[in-house]
Short mmCIF file of C-alpha atoms in Angstrom, two decimals:
data_model
loop_
_atom_site.label_atom_id
_atom_site.label_comp_id
_atom_site.label_asym_id
_atom_site.label_seq_id
_atom_site.Cartn_x
_atom_site.Cartn_y
_atom_site.Cartn_z
CA MET A 1 0.00 0.00 0.00
CA SER A 2 1.36 3.44 -0.94
CA ALA A 3 1.97 6.07 1.71
CA PRO A 4 -0.46 9.03 1.94
CA VAL A 5 0.16 11.83 -0.52
CA GLY A 6 1.38 14.15 2.22
CA ALA A 7 3.93 11.61 3.42
CA GLN A 8 5.09 10.99 -0.14
CA ARG A 9 5.59 14.72 -0.72
CA GLN A 10 7.49 15.04 2.54
CA ALA A 11 9.77 12.12 1.61
CA LEU A 12 10.46 13.64 -1.81
CA VAL A 13 11.25 17.11 -0.47
CA GLU A 14 13.48 15.70 2.26
CA ALA A 15 15.39 13.49 -0.18
CA LEU A 16 16.00 16.34 -2.62
CA VAL A 17 17.03 18.85 0.06
CA VAL A 18 19.38 16.37 1.72
CA SER A 19 20.88 15.50 -1.68
CA LEU A 20 21.48 19.18 -2.42
CA VAL A 21 23.15 19.80 0.95
CA VAL A 22 25.36 16.72 0.69
CA THR A 23 26.33 17.55 -2.90
CA VAL A 24 27.31 21.09 -1.86
CA LEU A 25 29.43 19.72 1.00
CA VAL A 26 31.30 17.16 -1.10
CA THR A 27 31.79 19.72 -3.88
CA ALA A 28 33.28 22.17 -1.37
CA ALA A 29 35.54 19.44 -0.01
CA SER A 30 36.73 18.61 -3.52
CA ALA A 31 37.38 22.26 -4.29
CA PHE A 32 39.21 23.40 -1.16
CA LEU A 33 40.90 20.40 0.46
CA PRO A 34 44.31 18.99 -0.52
CA ASP A 35 43.96 16.08 -2.93
CA ARG A 36 45.18 13.49 -0.43
CA TYR A 37 42.30 14.28 1.94
CA ILE A 38 39.40 14.62 -0.49
CA ALA A 39 38.31 10.98 -0.80
CA THR A 40 38.41 10.42 2.96
CA VAL A 41 36.48 13.59 3.83
CA VAL A 42 33.89 12.98 1.10
CA GLY A 43 33.44 9.44 2.43
CA PHE A 44 32.86 10.75 5.94
CA VAL A 45 30.26 13.23 4.62
CA PHE A 46 28.29 10.40 3.00
CA LEU A 47 28.61 8.15 6.05
CA GLY A 48 27.74 10.99 8.43
CA ALA A 49 24.59 11.84 6.49
CA THR A 50 23.60 8.18 6.40
CA TRP A 51 24.18 7.80 10.15
CA ALA A 52 22.16 10.92 10.96
CA LEU A 53 19.25 9.93 8.72
CA VAL A 54 19.17 6.12 9.02
CA TRP A 55 21.74 4.30 11.16
CA ARG A 56 20.91 6.08 14.43
CA ARG A 57 17.27 5.09 14.13
CA ASP A 58 15.61 1.81 15.12
CA ASP A 59 16.64 -1.55 13.67
CA ALA A 60 13.48 -1.88 11.57
CA HIS A 61 14.21 1.42 9.81
CA VAL A 62 17.80 0.37 9.13
CA GLU A 63 16.61 -2.94 7.69
CA ARG A 64 14.05 -1.24 5.43
CA ALA A 65 16.78 1.01 4.06
CA GLY A 66 18.90 -2.03 3.23
CA LEU A 67 21.65 -0.74 5.52
CA ALA A 68 21.94 -3.58 8.05
CA LEU A 69 25.04 -4.93 6.23
CA GLY A 70 24.37 -8.48 7.33
CA GLY A 71 23.76 -7.30 10.88
CA LEU A 72 27.20 -5.69 11.25
CA VAL A 73 25.78 -2.27 12.14
CA LEU A 74 22.94 -3.47 14.36
CA PRO A 75 23.31 -3.50 18.16
CA GLY A 76 23.57 -6.80 20.03
CA ALA A 77 25.50 -9.98 19.36
CA LEU A 78 26.74 -10.43 15.81
CA ASP A 79 25.17 -13.29 13.88
CA GLY A 80 28.25 -14.66 12.14
CA LYS A 81 26.29 -16.90 9.80
CA ARG A 82 24.09 -14.06 8.64
CA ALA A 83 27.09 -11.78 8.06
CA ALA A 84 28.99 -14.46 6.15
CA ARG A 85 25.94 -15.32 4.04
CA ALA A 86 25.36 -11.64 3.21
CA ALA A 87 29.01 -11.19 2.23
CA GLY A 88 28.94 -14.31 0.07
CA VAL A 89 25.78 -13.23 -1.73
CA SER A 90 27.27 -9.77 -2.36
CA VAL A 91 30.46 -11.20 -3.84
CA MET A 92 28.44 -13.62 -5.97
CA TRP A 93 26.35 -10.81 -7.46
CA ALA A 94 29.45 -8.70 -8.10
CA ALA A 95 31.16 -11.61 -9.87
CA LEU A 96 28.09 -12.39 -11.96
CA LEU A 97 27.57 -8.82 -13.11
CA GLY A 98 31.28 -8.38 -13.69
CA ALA A 99 31.19 -11.36 -16.02
CA ILE A 100 28.30 -9.73 -17.89
CA PHE A 101 29.46 -6.11 -18.09
CA PHE A 102 33.26 -6.00 -17.92
CA GLY A 103 33.77 -7.32 -21.44
CA PRO A 104 31.58 -4.69 -23.14
CA PHE A 105 32.99 -2.04 -20.80
CA PHE A 106 36.54 -2.91 -21.85
CA PHE A 107 35.78 -2.38 -25.54
CA GLY A 108 33.89 0.83 -24.84
CA TRP A 109 36.73 2.04 -22.65
CA ARG A 110 39.25 1.41 -25.45
CA ILE A 111 37.09 3.33 -27.92
CA PHE A 112 36.86 6.30 -25.54
CA TRP A 113 40.49 6.45 -24.37
CA HIS A 114 42.29 5.17 -27.51
CA PRO A 115 45.16 3.55 -25.57
CA ARG A 116 48.42 2.99 -27.37
CA GLY A 117 50.77 0.13 -26.73
CA ALA A 118 50.24 -3.16 -24.93
CA PHE A 119 48.66 -3.61 -21.55
CA ALA A 120 51.30 -4.00 -18.83
CA LEU A 121 50.28 -3.68 -15.20
CA HIS A 122 53.28 -2.97 -12.99
CA MET A 123 51.58 -3.04 -9.61
CA ALA A 124 52.86 -4.72 -6.48
CA PRO A 125 50.43 -7.16 -4.81
CA LEU A 126 50.28 -4.95 -1.70
CA ASP A 127 49.43 -1.92 -3.83
CA LEU A 128 46.62 -3.88 -5.49
CA VAL A 129 45.26 -4.93 -2.10
CA ASN A 130 45.42 -1.30 -0.96
CA GLU A 131 43.56 -0.20 -4.11
CA ILE A 132 40.82 -2.77 -3.55
CA PHE A 133 40.48 -1.84 0.12
CA GLY A 134 40.34 1.87 -0.66
CA GLN A 135 37.75 1.47 -3.38
CA LEU A 136 35.62 -0.77 -1.16
CA VAL A 137 35.76 1.10 2.15
CA ILE A 138 36.50 4.71 1.23
CA ILE A 139 34.60 5.05 -2.06
CA ALA A 140 31.95 2.37 -2.67
CA LEU A 141 30.63 1.84 0.86
CA PRO A 142 30.05 5.53 1.69
CA GLU A 143 28.52 6.29 -1.72
CA GLU A 144 26.26 3.25 -1.74
CA ALA A 145 25.22 3.80 1.88
CA PHE A 146 24.04 7.31 1.04
CA TYR A 147 22.76 6.97 -2.52
CA ARG A 148 21.27 3.48 -2.46
CA GLY A 149 20.70 3.08 1.28
CA TYR A 150 19.27 6.45 2.24
CA LEU A 151 18.38 8.30 -0.95
CA GLN A 152 16.91 5.53 -3.11
CA SER A 153 15.01 4.08 -0.13
CA ARG A 154 13.58 7.50 0.75
CA LEU A 155 12.61 8.17 -2.86
CA GLU A 156 10.90 4.77 -2.95
CA GLU A 157 8.57 6.08 -0.26
CA ALA A 158 7.72 9.06 -2.46
CA MET A 159 7.65 7.21 -5.80
CA PRO A 160 7.02 3.49 -5.29
CA SER A 161 8.41 1.07 -7.87
CA THR A 162 5.92 0.01 -10.50
CA ILE A 163 7.63 -2.47 -12.85
CA LYS A 164 9.63 -5.66 -12.44
CA ILE A 165 12.92 -6.16 -14.29
CA PHE A 166 14.84 -9.43 -13.91
CA GLY A 167 13.29 -10.12 -10.53
CA ALA A 168 13.63 -6.62 -9.08
CA ARG A 169 10.79 -4.15 -8.69
CA VAL A 170 12.08 -0.79 -9.91
CA GLY A 171 10.69 2.61 -10.74
CA PRO A 172 11.39 6.36 -10.73
CA ALA A 173 13.44 6.19 -7.53
CA VAL A 174 16.25 4.31 -9.28
CA LEU A 175 16.30 6.82 -12.15
CA VAL A 176 16.20 9.92 -9.93
CA THR A 177 18.90 8.52 -7.65
CA SER A 178 21.10 7.84 -10.67
CA VAL A 179 20.60 11.37 -12.01
CA ILE A 180 21.60 12.83 -8.63
CA PHE A 181 24.53 10.41 -8.43
CA ALA A 182 25.79 11.56 -11.83
CA LEU A 183 25.28 15.25 -11.03
CA GLY A 184 27.22 14.81 -7.81
CA HIS A 185 30.14 13.24 -9.65
CA PHE A 186 30.15 16.06 -12.21
CA ALA A 187 29.96 18.72 -9.49
CA THR A 188 33.13 17.44 -7.84
CA ILE A 189 35.11 17.05 -11.09
CA ARG A 190 33.65 19.09 -13.95
CA GLU A 191 34.34 16.79 -16.86
CA PRO A 192 31.45 15.67 -19.10
CA ALA A 193 32.67 12.06 -18.95
CA ARG A 194 31.66 12.03 -15.28
CA PHE A 195 28.01 11.88 -16.33
CA ALA A 196 28.66 8.35 -17.59
CA VAL A 197 28.37 7.06 -14.02
CA PHE A 198 24.60 7.36 -14.53
CA PHE A 199 24.61 4.00 -16.31
CA PRO A 200 26.41 1.84 -13.72
CA SER A 201 24.31 3.63 -11.11
CA LEU A 202 21.22 2.08 -12.69
CA VAL A 203 22.77 -1.35 -12.10
CA PHE A 204 23.68 -0.44 -8.51
CA GLY A 205 20.09 0.66 -7.97
CA TRP A 206 18.75 -2.53 -9.50
CA LEU A 207 20.99 -4.57 -7.19
CA ARG A 208 19.65 -2.66 -4.19
CA GLN A 209 16.11 -3.56 -5.21
CA ARG A 210 16.94 -7.14 -6.18
CA THR A 211 18.83 -8.09 -3.02
CA GLY A 212 17.09 -5.89 -0.45
CA GLY A 213 20.38 -4.41 0.76
CA ILE A 214 23.43 -2.45 -0.35
CA GLY A 215 26.06 -5.17 0.07
CA ALA A 216 25.92 -6.35 -3.54
CA SER A 217 25.94 -2.81 -4.92
CA VAL A 218 28.95 -1.97 -2.71
CA ALA A 219 30.84 -5.03 -3.98
CA PHE A 220 30.00 -4.41 -7.64
CA HIS A 221 30.65 -0.66 -7.37
CA ALA A 222 34.11 -1.33 -5.91
CA SER A 223 34.90 -3.97 -8.53
CA CYS A 224 33.92 -1.55 -11.33
CA ASN A 225 36.23 1.12 -9.93
CA VAL A 226 39.11 -1.32 -9.48
CA PHE A 227 38.67 -2.66 -13.02
CA SER A 228 38.73 0.87 -14.43
CA GLU A 229 41.82 1.77 -12.40
CA VAL A 230 43.63 -1.38 -13.51
CA LEU A 231 42.91 -0.54 -17.16
CA GLY A 232 44.07 3.04 -16.74
CA LYS A 233 47.29 2.08 -15.01
CA GLY A 234 47.94 -0.89 -17.25
CA TYR A 235 47.75 1.30 -20.34
CA ARG A 236 49.49 4.17 -18.47
CA LEU A 237 46.67 6.65 -19.03
CA TYR A 238 45.92 7.60 -15.42
#
């Protein structure tokens, strides 16, 4: 059953205002902080907003927002089996979607960047582990917690999903979240190519709807970033 019109309007206004405030904060951080601090501070902004709006509330609200993370953030004794199962499911989804999308992405990436020479990744194992950890904990988790956990869930209250795609009920909330996600990326680094994140964002949003949580979108988001970084460094483009 849909929420009353007044409640839907309130959810929509709140989501848009919060998105504007958070986007302004991360844009300011990107503009005025030294480069080495930007990613960490931006991550804390996303996590702080998510804590204030979701995590500090009751368990039921956290669960509805898909932000329980296998029970890791809920008070009380940790259910190891639940946490392990949630992590396994997230990795499985990331691997499956990587197998589907990374091939086409590679060819599209080559067309866009026009790399010259052969691929040669000179990266120490420890550096690769550090890259994966950073993308997972500093980039993907904060962004997915805010955009898919708080924002998409709140927009779902205002604009409930109406159609089913590959087992997930989706609707305007996924589209609006992805538009805001892309605008936020462009605001921090004003390059038109940044708008391209709209498309993977649709997949992240679908994963949130399909799995009921953000774990799978965090894992796939991080794997996308790592794959892109490996290509850039392997072809010595960035």
